[in-house]
mmCIF file of C-alpha atoms in Angstrom:
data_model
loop_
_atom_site.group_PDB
_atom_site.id
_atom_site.type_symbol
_atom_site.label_atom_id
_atom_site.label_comp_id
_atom_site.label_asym_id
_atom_site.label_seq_id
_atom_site.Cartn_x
_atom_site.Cartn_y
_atom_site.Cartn_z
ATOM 1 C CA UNK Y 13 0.000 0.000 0.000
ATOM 2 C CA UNK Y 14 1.563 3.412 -0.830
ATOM 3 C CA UNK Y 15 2.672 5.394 1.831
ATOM 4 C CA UNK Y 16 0.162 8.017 1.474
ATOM 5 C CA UNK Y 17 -2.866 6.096 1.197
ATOM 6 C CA UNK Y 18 -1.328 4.427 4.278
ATOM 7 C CA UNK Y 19 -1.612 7.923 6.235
ATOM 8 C CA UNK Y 20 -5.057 8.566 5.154
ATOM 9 C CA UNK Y 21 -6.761 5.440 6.528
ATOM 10 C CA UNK Y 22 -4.605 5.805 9.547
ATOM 11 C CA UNK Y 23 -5.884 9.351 9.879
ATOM 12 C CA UNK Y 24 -9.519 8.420 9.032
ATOM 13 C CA UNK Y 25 -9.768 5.684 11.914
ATOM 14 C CA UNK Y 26 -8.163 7.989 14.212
ATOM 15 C CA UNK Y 27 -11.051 10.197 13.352
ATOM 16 C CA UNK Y 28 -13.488 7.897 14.226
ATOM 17 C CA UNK Y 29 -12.425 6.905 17.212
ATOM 18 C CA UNK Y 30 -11.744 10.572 19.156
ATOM 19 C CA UNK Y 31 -15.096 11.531 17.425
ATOM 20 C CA UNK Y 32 -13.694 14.423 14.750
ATOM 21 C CA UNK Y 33 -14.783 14.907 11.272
ATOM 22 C CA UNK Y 34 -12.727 12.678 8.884
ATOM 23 C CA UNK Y 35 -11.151 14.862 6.708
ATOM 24 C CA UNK Y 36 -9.668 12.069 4.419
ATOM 25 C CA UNK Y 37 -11.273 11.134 1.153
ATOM 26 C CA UNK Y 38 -10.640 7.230 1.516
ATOM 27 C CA UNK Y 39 -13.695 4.540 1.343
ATOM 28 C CA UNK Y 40 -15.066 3.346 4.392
ATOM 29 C CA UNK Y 41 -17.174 0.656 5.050
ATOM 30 C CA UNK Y 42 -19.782 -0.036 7.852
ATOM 31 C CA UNK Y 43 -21.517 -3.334 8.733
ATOM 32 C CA UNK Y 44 -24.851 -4.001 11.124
ATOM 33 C CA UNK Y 45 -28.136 -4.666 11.296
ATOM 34 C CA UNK Y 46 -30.152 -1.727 8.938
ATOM 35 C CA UNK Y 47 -33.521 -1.092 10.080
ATOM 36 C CA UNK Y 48 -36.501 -0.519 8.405
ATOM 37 C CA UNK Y 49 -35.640 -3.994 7.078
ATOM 38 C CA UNK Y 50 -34.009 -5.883 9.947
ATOM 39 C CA UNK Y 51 -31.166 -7.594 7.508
ATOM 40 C CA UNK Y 52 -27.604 -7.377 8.107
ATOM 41 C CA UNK Y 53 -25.792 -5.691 5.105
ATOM 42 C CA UNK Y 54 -22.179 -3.993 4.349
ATOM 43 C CA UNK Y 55 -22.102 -0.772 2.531
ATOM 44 C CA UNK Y 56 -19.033 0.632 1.860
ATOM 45 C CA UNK Y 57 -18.708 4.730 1.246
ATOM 46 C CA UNK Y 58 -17.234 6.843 -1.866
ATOM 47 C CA UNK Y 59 -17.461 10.267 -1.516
ATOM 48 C CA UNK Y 60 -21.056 11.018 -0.154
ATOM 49 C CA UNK Y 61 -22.863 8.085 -1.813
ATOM 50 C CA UNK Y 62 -23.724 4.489 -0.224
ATOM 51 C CA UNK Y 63 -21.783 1.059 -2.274
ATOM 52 C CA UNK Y 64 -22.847 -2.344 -2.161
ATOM 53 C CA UNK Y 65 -19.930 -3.473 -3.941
ATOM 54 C CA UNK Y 66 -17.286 -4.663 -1.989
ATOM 55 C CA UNK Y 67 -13.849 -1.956 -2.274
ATOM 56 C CA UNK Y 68 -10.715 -3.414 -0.860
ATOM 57 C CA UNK Y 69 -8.662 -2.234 1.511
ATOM 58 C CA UNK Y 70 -11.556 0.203 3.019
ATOM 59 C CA UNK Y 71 -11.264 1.389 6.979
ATOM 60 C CA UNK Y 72 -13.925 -0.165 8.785
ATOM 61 C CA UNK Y 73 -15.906 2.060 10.483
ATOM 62 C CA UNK Y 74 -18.673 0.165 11.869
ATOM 63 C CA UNK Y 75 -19.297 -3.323 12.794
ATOM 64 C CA UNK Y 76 -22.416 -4.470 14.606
ATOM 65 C CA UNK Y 77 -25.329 -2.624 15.996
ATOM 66 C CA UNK Y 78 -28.324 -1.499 14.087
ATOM 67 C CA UNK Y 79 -28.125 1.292 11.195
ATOM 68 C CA UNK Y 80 -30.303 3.919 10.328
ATOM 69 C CA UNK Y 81 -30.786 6.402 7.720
ATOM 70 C CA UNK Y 82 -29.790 9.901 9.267
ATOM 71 C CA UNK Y 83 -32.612 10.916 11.956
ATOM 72 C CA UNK Y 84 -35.331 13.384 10.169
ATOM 73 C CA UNK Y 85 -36.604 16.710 12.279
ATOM 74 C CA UNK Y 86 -39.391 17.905 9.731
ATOM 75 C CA UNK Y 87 -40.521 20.795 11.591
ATOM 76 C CA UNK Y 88 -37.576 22.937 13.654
ATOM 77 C CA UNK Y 89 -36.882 26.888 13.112
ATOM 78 C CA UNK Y 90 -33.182 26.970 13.062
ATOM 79 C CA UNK Y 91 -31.777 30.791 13.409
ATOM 80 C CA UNK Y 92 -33.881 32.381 16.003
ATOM 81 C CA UNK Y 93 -35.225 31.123 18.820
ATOM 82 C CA UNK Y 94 -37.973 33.673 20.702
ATOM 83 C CA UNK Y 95 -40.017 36.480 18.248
ATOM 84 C CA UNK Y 96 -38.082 39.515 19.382
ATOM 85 C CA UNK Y 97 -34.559 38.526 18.584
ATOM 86 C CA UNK Y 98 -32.895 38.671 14.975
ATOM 87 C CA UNK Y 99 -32.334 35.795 12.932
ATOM 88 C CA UNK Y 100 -28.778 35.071 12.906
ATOM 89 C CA UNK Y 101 -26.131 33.168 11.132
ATOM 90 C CA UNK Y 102 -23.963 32.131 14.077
ATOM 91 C CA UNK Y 103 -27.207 30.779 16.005
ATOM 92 C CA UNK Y 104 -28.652 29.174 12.636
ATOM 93 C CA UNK Y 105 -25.052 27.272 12.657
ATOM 94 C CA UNK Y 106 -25.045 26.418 16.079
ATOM 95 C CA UNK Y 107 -28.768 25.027 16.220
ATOM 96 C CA UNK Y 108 -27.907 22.717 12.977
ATOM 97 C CA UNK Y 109 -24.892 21.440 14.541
ATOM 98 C CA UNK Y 110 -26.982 20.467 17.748
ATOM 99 C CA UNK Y 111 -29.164 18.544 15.425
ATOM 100 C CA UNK Y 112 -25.803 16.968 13.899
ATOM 101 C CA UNK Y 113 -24.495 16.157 16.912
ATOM 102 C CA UNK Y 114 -28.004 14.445 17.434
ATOM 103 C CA UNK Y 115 -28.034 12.347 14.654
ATOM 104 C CA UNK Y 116 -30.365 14.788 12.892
ATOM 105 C CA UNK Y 117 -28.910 14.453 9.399
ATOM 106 C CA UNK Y 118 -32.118 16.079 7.203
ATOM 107 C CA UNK Y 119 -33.722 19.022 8.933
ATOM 108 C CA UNK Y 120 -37.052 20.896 6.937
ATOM 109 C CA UNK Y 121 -37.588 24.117 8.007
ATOM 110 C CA UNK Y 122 -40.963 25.000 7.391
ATOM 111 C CA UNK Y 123 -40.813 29.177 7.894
ATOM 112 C CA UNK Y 124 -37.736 30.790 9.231
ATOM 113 C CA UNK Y 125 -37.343 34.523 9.936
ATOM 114 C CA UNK Y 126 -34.619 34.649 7.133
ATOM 115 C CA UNK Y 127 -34.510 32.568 4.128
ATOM 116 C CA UNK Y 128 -31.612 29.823 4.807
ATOM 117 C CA UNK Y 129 -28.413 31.415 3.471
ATOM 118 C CA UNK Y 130 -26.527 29.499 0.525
ATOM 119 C CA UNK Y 131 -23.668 28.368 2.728
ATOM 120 C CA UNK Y 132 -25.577 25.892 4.666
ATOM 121 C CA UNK Y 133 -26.250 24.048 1.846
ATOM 122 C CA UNK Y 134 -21.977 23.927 1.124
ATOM 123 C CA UNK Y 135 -20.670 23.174 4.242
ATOM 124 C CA UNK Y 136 -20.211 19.002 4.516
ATOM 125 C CA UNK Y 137 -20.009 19.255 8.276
ATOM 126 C CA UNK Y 138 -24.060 20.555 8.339
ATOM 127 C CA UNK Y 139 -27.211 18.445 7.939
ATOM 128 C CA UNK Y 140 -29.030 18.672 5.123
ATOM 129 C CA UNK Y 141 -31.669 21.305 4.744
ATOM 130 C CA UNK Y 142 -35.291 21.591 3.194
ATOM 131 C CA UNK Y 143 -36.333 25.082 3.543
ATOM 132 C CA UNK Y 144 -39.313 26.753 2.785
ATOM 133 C CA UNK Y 145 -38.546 30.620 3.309
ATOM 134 C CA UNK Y 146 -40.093 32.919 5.392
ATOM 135 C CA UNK Y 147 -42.910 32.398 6.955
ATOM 136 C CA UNK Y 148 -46.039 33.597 5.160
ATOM 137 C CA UNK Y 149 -48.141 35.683 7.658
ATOM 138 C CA UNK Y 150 -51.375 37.953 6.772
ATOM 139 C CA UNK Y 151 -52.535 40.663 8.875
ATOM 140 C CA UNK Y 152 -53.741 39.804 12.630
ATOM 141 C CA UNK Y 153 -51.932 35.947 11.882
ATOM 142 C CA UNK Y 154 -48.205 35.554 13.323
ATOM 143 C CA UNK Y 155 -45.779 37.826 15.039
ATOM 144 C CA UNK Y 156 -45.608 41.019 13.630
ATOM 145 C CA UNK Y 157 -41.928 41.462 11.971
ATOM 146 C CA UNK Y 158 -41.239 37.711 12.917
ATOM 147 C CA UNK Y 159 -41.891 36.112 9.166
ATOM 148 C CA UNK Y 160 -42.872 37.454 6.028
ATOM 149 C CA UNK Y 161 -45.822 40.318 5.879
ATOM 150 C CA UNK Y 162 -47.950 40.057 3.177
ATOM 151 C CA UNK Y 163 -51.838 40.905 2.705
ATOM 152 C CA UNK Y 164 -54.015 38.763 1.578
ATOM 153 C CA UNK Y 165 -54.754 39.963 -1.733
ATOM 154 C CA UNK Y 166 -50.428 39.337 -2.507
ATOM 155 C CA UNK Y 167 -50.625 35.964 -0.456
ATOM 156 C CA UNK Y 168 -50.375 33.845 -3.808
ATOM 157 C CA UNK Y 169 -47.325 35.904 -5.629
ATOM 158 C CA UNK Y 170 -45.568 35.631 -2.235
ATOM 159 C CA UNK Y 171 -45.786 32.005 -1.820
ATOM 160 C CA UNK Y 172 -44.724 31.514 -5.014
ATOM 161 C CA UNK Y 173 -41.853 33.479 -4.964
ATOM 162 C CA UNK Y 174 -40.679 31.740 -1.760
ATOM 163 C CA UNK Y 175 -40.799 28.594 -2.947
ATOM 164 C CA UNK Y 176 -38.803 29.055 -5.839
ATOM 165 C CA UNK Y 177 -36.759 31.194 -3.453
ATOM 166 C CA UNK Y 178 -36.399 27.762 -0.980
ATOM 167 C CA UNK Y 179 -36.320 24.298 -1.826
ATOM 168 C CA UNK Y 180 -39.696 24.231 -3.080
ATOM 169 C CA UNK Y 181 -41.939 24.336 -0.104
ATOM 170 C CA UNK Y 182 -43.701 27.530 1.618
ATOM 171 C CA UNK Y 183 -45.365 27.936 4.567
ATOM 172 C CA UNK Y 184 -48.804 29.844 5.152
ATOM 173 C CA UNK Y 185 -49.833 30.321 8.310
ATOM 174 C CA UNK Y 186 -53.402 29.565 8.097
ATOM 175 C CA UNK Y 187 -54.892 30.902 11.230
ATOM 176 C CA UNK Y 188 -54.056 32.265 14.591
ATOM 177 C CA UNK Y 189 -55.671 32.758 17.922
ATOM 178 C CA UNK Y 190 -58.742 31.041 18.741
ATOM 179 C CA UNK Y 191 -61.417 34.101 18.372
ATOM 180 C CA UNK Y 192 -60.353 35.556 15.232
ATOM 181 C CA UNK Y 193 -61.058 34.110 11.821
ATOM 182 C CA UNK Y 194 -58.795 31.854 10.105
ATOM 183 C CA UNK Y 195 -57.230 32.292 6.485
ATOM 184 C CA UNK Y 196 -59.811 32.368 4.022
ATOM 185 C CA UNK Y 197 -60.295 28.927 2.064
ATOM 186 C CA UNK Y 198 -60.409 30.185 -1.192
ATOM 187 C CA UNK Y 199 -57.416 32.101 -0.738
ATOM 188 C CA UNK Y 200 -55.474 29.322 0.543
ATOM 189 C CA UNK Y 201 -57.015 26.998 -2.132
ATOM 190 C CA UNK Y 202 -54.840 29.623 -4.609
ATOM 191 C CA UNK Y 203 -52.001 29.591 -3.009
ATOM 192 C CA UNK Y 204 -51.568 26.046 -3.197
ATOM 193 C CA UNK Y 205 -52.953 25.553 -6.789
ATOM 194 C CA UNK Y 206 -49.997 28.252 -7.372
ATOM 195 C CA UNK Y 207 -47.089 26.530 -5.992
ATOM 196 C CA UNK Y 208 -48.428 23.303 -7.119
ATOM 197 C CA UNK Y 209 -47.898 24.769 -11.074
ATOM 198 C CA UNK Y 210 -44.578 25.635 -10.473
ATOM 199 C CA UNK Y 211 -44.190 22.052 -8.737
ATOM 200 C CA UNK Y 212 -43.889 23.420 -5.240
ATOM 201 C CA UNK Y 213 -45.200 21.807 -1.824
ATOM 202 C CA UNK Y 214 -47.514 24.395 0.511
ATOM 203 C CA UNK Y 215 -47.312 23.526 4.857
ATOM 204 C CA UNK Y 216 -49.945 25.442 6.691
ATOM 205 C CA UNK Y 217 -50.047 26.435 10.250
ATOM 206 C CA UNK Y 218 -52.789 24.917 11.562
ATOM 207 C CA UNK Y 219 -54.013 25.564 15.592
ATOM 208 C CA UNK Y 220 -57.773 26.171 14.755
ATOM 209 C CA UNK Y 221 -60.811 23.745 13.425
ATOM 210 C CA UNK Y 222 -61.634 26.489 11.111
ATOM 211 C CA UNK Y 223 -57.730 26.579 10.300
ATOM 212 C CA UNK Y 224 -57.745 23.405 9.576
ATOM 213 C CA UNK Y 225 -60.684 22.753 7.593
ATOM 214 C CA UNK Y 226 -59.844 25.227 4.995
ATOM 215 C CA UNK Y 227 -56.009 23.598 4.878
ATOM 216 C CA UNK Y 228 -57.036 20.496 4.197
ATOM 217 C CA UNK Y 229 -60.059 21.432 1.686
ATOM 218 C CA UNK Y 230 -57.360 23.637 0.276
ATOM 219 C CA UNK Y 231 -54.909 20.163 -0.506
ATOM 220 C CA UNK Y 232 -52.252 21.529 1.599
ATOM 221 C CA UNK Y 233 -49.230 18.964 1.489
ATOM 222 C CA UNK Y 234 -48.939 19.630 4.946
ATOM 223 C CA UNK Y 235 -50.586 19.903 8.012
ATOM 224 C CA UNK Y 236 -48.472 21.635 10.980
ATOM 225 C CA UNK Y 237 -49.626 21.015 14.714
ATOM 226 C CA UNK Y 238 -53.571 20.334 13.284
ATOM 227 C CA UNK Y 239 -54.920 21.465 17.180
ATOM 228 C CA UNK Y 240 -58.433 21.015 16.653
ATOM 229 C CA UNK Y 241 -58.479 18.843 14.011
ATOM 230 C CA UNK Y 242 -61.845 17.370 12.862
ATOM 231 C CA UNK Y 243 -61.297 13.269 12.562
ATOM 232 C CA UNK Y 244 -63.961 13.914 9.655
ATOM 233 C CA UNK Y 245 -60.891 14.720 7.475
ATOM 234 C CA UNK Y 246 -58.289 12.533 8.347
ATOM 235 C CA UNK Y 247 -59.761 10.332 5.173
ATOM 236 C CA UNK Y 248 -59.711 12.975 2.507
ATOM 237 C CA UNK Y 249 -56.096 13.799 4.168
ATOM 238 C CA UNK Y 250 -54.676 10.295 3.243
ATOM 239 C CA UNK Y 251 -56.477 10.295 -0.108
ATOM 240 C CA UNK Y 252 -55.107 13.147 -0.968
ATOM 241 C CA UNK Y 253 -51.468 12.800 0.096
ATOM 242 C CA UNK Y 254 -51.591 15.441 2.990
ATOM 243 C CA UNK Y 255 -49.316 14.573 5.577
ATOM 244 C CA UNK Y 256 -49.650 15.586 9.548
ATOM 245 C CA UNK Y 257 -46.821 16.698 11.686
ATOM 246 C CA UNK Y 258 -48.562 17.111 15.150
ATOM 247 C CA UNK Y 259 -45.312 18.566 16.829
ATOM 248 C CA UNK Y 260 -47.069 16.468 20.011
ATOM 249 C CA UNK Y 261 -43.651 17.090 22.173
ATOM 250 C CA UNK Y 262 -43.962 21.025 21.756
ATOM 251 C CA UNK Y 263 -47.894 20.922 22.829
ATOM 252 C CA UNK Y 264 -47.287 18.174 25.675
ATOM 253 C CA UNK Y 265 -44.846 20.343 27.700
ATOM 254 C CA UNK Y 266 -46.975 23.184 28.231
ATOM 255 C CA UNK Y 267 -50.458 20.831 29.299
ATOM 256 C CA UNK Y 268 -49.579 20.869 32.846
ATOM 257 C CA UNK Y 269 -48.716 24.446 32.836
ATOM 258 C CA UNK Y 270 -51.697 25.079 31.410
ATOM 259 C CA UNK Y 271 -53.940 23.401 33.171
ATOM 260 C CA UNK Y 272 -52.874 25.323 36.247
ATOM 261 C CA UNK Y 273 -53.986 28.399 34.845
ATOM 262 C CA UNK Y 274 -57.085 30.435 36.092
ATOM 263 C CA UNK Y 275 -60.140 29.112 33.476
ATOM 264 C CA UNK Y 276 -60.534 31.311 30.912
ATOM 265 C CA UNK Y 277 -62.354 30.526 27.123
ATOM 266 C CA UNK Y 278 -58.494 30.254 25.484
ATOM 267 C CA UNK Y 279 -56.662 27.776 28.264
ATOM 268 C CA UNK Y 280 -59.943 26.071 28.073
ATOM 269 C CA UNK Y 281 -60.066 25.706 23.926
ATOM 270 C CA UNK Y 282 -56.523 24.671 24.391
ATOM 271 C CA UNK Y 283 -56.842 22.037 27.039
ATOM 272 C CA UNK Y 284 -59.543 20.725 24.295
ATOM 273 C CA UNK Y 285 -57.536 20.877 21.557
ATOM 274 C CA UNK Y 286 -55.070 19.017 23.064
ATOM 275 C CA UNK Y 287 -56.592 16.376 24.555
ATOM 276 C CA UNK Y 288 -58.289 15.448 20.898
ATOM 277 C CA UNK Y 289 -54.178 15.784 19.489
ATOM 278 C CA UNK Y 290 -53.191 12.344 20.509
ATOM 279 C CA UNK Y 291 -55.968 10.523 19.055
ATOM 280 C CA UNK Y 292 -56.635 12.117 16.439
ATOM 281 C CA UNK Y 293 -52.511 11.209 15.713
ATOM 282 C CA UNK Y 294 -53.171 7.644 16.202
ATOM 283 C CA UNK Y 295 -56.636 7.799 13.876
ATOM 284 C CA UNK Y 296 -54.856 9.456 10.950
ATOM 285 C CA UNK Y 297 -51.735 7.155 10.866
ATOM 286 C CA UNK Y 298 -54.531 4.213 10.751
ATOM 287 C CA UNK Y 299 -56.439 5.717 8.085
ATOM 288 C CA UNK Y 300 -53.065 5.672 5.941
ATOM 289 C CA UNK Y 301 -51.853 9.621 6.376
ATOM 290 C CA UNK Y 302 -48.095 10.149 6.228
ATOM 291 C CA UNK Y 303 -47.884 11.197 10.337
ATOM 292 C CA UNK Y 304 -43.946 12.481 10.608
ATOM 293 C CA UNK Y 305 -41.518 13.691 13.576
ATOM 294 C CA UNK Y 306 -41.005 17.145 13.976
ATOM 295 C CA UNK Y 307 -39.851 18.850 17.739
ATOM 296 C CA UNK Y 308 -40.719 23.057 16.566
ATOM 297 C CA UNK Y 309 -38.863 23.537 20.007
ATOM 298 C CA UNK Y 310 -35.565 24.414 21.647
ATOM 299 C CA UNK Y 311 -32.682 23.204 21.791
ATOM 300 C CA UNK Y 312 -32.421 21.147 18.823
ATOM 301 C CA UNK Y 313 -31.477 17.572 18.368
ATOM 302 C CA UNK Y 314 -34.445 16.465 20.641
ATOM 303 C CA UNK Y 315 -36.107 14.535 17.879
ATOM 304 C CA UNK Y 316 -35.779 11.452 19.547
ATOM 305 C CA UNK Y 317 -38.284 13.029 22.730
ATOM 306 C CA UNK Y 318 -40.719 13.486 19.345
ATOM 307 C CA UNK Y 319 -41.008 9.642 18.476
ATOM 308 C CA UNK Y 320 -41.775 8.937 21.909
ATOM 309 C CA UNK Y 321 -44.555 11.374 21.585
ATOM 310 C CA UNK Y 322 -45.790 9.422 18.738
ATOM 311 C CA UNK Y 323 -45.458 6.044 19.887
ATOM 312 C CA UNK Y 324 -47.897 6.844 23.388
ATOM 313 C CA UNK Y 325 -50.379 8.559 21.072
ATOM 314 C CA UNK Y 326 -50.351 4.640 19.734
ATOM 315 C CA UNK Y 327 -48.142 4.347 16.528
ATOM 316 C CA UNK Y 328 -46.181 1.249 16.458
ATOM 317 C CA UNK Y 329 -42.215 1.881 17.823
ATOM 318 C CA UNK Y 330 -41.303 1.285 14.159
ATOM 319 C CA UNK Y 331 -43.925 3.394 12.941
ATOM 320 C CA UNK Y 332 -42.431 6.329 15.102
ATOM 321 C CA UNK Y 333 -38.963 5.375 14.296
ATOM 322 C CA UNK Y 334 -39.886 5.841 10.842
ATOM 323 C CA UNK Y 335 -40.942 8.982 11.139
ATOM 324 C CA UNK Y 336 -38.110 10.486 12.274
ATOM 325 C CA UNK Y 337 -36.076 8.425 9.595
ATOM 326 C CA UNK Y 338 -36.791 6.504 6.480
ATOM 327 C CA UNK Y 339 -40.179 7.131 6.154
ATOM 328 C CA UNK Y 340 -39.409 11.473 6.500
ATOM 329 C CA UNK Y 341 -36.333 11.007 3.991
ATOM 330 C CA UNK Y 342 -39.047 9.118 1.864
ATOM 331 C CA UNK Y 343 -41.120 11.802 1.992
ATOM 332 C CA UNK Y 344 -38.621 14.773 1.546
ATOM 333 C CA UNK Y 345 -37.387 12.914 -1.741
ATOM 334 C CA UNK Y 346 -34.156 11.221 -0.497
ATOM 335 C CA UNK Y 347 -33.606 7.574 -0.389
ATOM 336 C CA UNK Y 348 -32.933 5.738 2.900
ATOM 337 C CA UNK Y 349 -29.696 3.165 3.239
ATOM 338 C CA UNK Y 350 -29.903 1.529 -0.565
ATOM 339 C CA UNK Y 351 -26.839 1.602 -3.256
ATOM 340 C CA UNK Y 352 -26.318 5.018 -4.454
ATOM 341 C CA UNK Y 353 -28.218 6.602 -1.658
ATOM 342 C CA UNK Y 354 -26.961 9.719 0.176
ATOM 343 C CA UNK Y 355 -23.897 8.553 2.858
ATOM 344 C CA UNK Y 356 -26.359 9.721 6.116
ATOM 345 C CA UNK Y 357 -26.563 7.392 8.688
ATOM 346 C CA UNK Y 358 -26.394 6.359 12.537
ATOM 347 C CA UNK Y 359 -25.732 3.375 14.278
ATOM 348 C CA UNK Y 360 -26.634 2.377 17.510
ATOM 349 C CA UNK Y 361 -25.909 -0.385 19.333
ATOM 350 C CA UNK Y 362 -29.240 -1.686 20.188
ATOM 351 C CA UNK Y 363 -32.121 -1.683 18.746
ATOM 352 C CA UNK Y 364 -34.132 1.430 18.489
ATOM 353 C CA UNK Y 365 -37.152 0.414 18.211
ATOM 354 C CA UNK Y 366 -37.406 -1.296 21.456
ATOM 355 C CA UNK Y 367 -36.279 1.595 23.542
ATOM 356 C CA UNK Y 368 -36.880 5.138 21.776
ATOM 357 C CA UNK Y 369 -34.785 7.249 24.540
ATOM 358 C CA UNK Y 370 -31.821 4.980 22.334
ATOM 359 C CA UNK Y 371 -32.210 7.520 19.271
ATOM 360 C CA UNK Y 372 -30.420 10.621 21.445
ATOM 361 C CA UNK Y 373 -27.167 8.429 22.029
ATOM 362 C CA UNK Y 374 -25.798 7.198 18.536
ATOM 363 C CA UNK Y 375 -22.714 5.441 18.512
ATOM 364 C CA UNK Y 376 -21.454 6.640 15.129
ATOM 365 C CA UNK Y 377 -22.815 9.584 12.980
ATOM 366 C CA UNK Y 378 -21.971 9.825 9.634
ATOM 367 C CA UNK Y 379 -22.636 12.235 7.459
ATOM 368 C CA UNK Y 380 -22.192 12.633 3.890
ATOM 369 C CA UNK Y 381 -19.843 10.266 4.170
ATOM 370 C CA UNK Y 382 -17.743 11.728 6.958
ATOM 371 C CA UNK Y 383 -17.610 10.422 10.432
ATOM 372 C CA UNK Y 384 -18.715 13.329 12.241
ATOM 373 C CA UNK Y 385 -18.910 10.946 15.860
#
């Protein structure tokens, strides 16, 4: 073996075992049980991309445990974290890098205060990112200042331009608090007929039944939170392809806060809407809807608390799993651990599924086909 090559497969496996990046471009391979399919398999890694052809001589990386695809957060807000302070690029790199460090791989971003700069996007050592732009707020919906302004009347134009501005989503945020009226359906029902003809996706805020309603009349691709849902729908939402990202974790730790609250008519439509969120979770992912894993809270990385949210509102541990993995990958267009796929993935070494708290302690953490852990 020449001397050089030598140094590089000495310095990648010194990499992985102090936990820094790999800064070597030399194949690696990794061995171990891959989950969704239970099967052991080798893949070996060139460049960013997943081999199932053997390459000699490659530094063994892992061997044994159970593989994933990279862990999936489809609905965080990386780059601010509370209304009244700026979006910034040093907190946008330090909240991805949690998720990194997490085994949070693919992040979607569905409204951020600032459309996600270019460099994210070129730096190897960040997750990938699905944005969708600003948030899209009309007057009396949102923080003032927080996303993107807009009256009604220029909601379609807007929506349009940020998804060709993003990765091809936008988000509308469909209604607000509980005694005001939500985003009018027919308005909504243009904005996503207007991204879909570009070949866009549309995610709605949803916290309302009225909010809802009109979303998923409207063939949103998305359905954020969905407090208040009607179970009436949850069939025209898997016929139609809308999927439903409950953010359950970001709801659940405010119920007991809540509930300690003097009654008033909002802690008391609250309380209701939540109580209805977990069941209505479980209904929709028997009815067939795409149900997926996102935290929409701080710090980042905290995915893993989301699938456990999911599995007690009564989806199967691989169901939940899946949500947070293959299944959101699926969904965001990327394949999961198959030849040619993107070089994401975590290993663990036991089996997920049986213990969720599992996900937040990966052994190894690979990304684009560095060893990042």
């Amino acid at each position: 073996m020449p001397d050089a090559v030598a140094r590089r497969i000495k310095g990648s496996t010194n990499a992985a075992r102090t936990g820094l990046r790999r800064l070597s471009p030399v194949v690696l391979q990794v061995r171990g049980i891959v989950l969704p399919e239970r099967e052991e398999r080798s893949f070996w890694i060139d460049g960013d991309r997943l081999r199932t052809e053997p390459v000699p001589d490659a530094d063994l990386v892992i061997e044994g445990g159970w593989l994933l695809p990279g862990l999936v957060d489809v609905h965080t807000h990386p780059g601010t974290e509370v209304h009244d302070v700026p979006f910034s690029d040093e907190m946008l790199r330090r909240h991805l890098t949690d998720h990194r460090d997490a085994g949070v791989l693919l992040v979607r971003t569905p409204g951020s205060a600032a459309r996600i700069p270019d460099w994210v996007d070129e730096d190897p050592q960040l997750p990938r990112v699905r944005s969708a732009g600003r948030w899209l707020a009309t007057p009396g919906r949102f923080f003032p200042g927080l996303g993107r302004d807009v009256s009604e009347e220029d909601l379609v134009h807007a929506a349009v331009e940020e998804a060709k501005a993003s990765s091809g989503w936008c988000k509308v945020i469909a209604d607000w608090r509980h005694d005001e009226p939500a985003l009018p359906r027919d308005i909504l029902t243009a904005v996503v007929q207007a991204v879909h003809a570009i070949g866009g996706r549309v995610a709605a805020h949803c916290q309302t039944a009225d909010g809802s309603l009109n979303a998923v009349h409207a063939g949103v691709d998305s359905l954020e939170h969905g407090m208040h849902l009607d179970p009436g729908l949850i069939d025209r939402m898997a016929s139609q392809g809308t999927a439903f990202v409950p953010t359950l974790g970001a709801f659940g730790a405010g119920a007991e806060r809540r509930r300690a609250e003097e009654p008033s008519a909002r802690r008391d439509w609250w309380l209701a809407g939540w109580e209805a969120m977990l069941p209505n979770v479980r209904a929709a992912h028997e009815a067939g809807v795409t149900v997926l894993a996102g935290t929409d809270t701080f710090p980042c990385g905290t995915v893993a608390s989301e699938v456990a949210w999911l599995v007690r509102a009564g989806l199967s541990a691989e169901a939940a799993l899946g949500a947070a993995s293959w299944s959101a990958r699926s969904w965001l267009g990327l394949p999961g651990l198959v030849d040619g796929g993107p070089a994401d993935l975590v290993s663990y070494d036991t089996d997920p599924t049986l213990d969720s708290s599992v996900l937040a302690h990966p052994s190894r953490i690979i990304l684009r086909g560095r060893v990042i852990a």
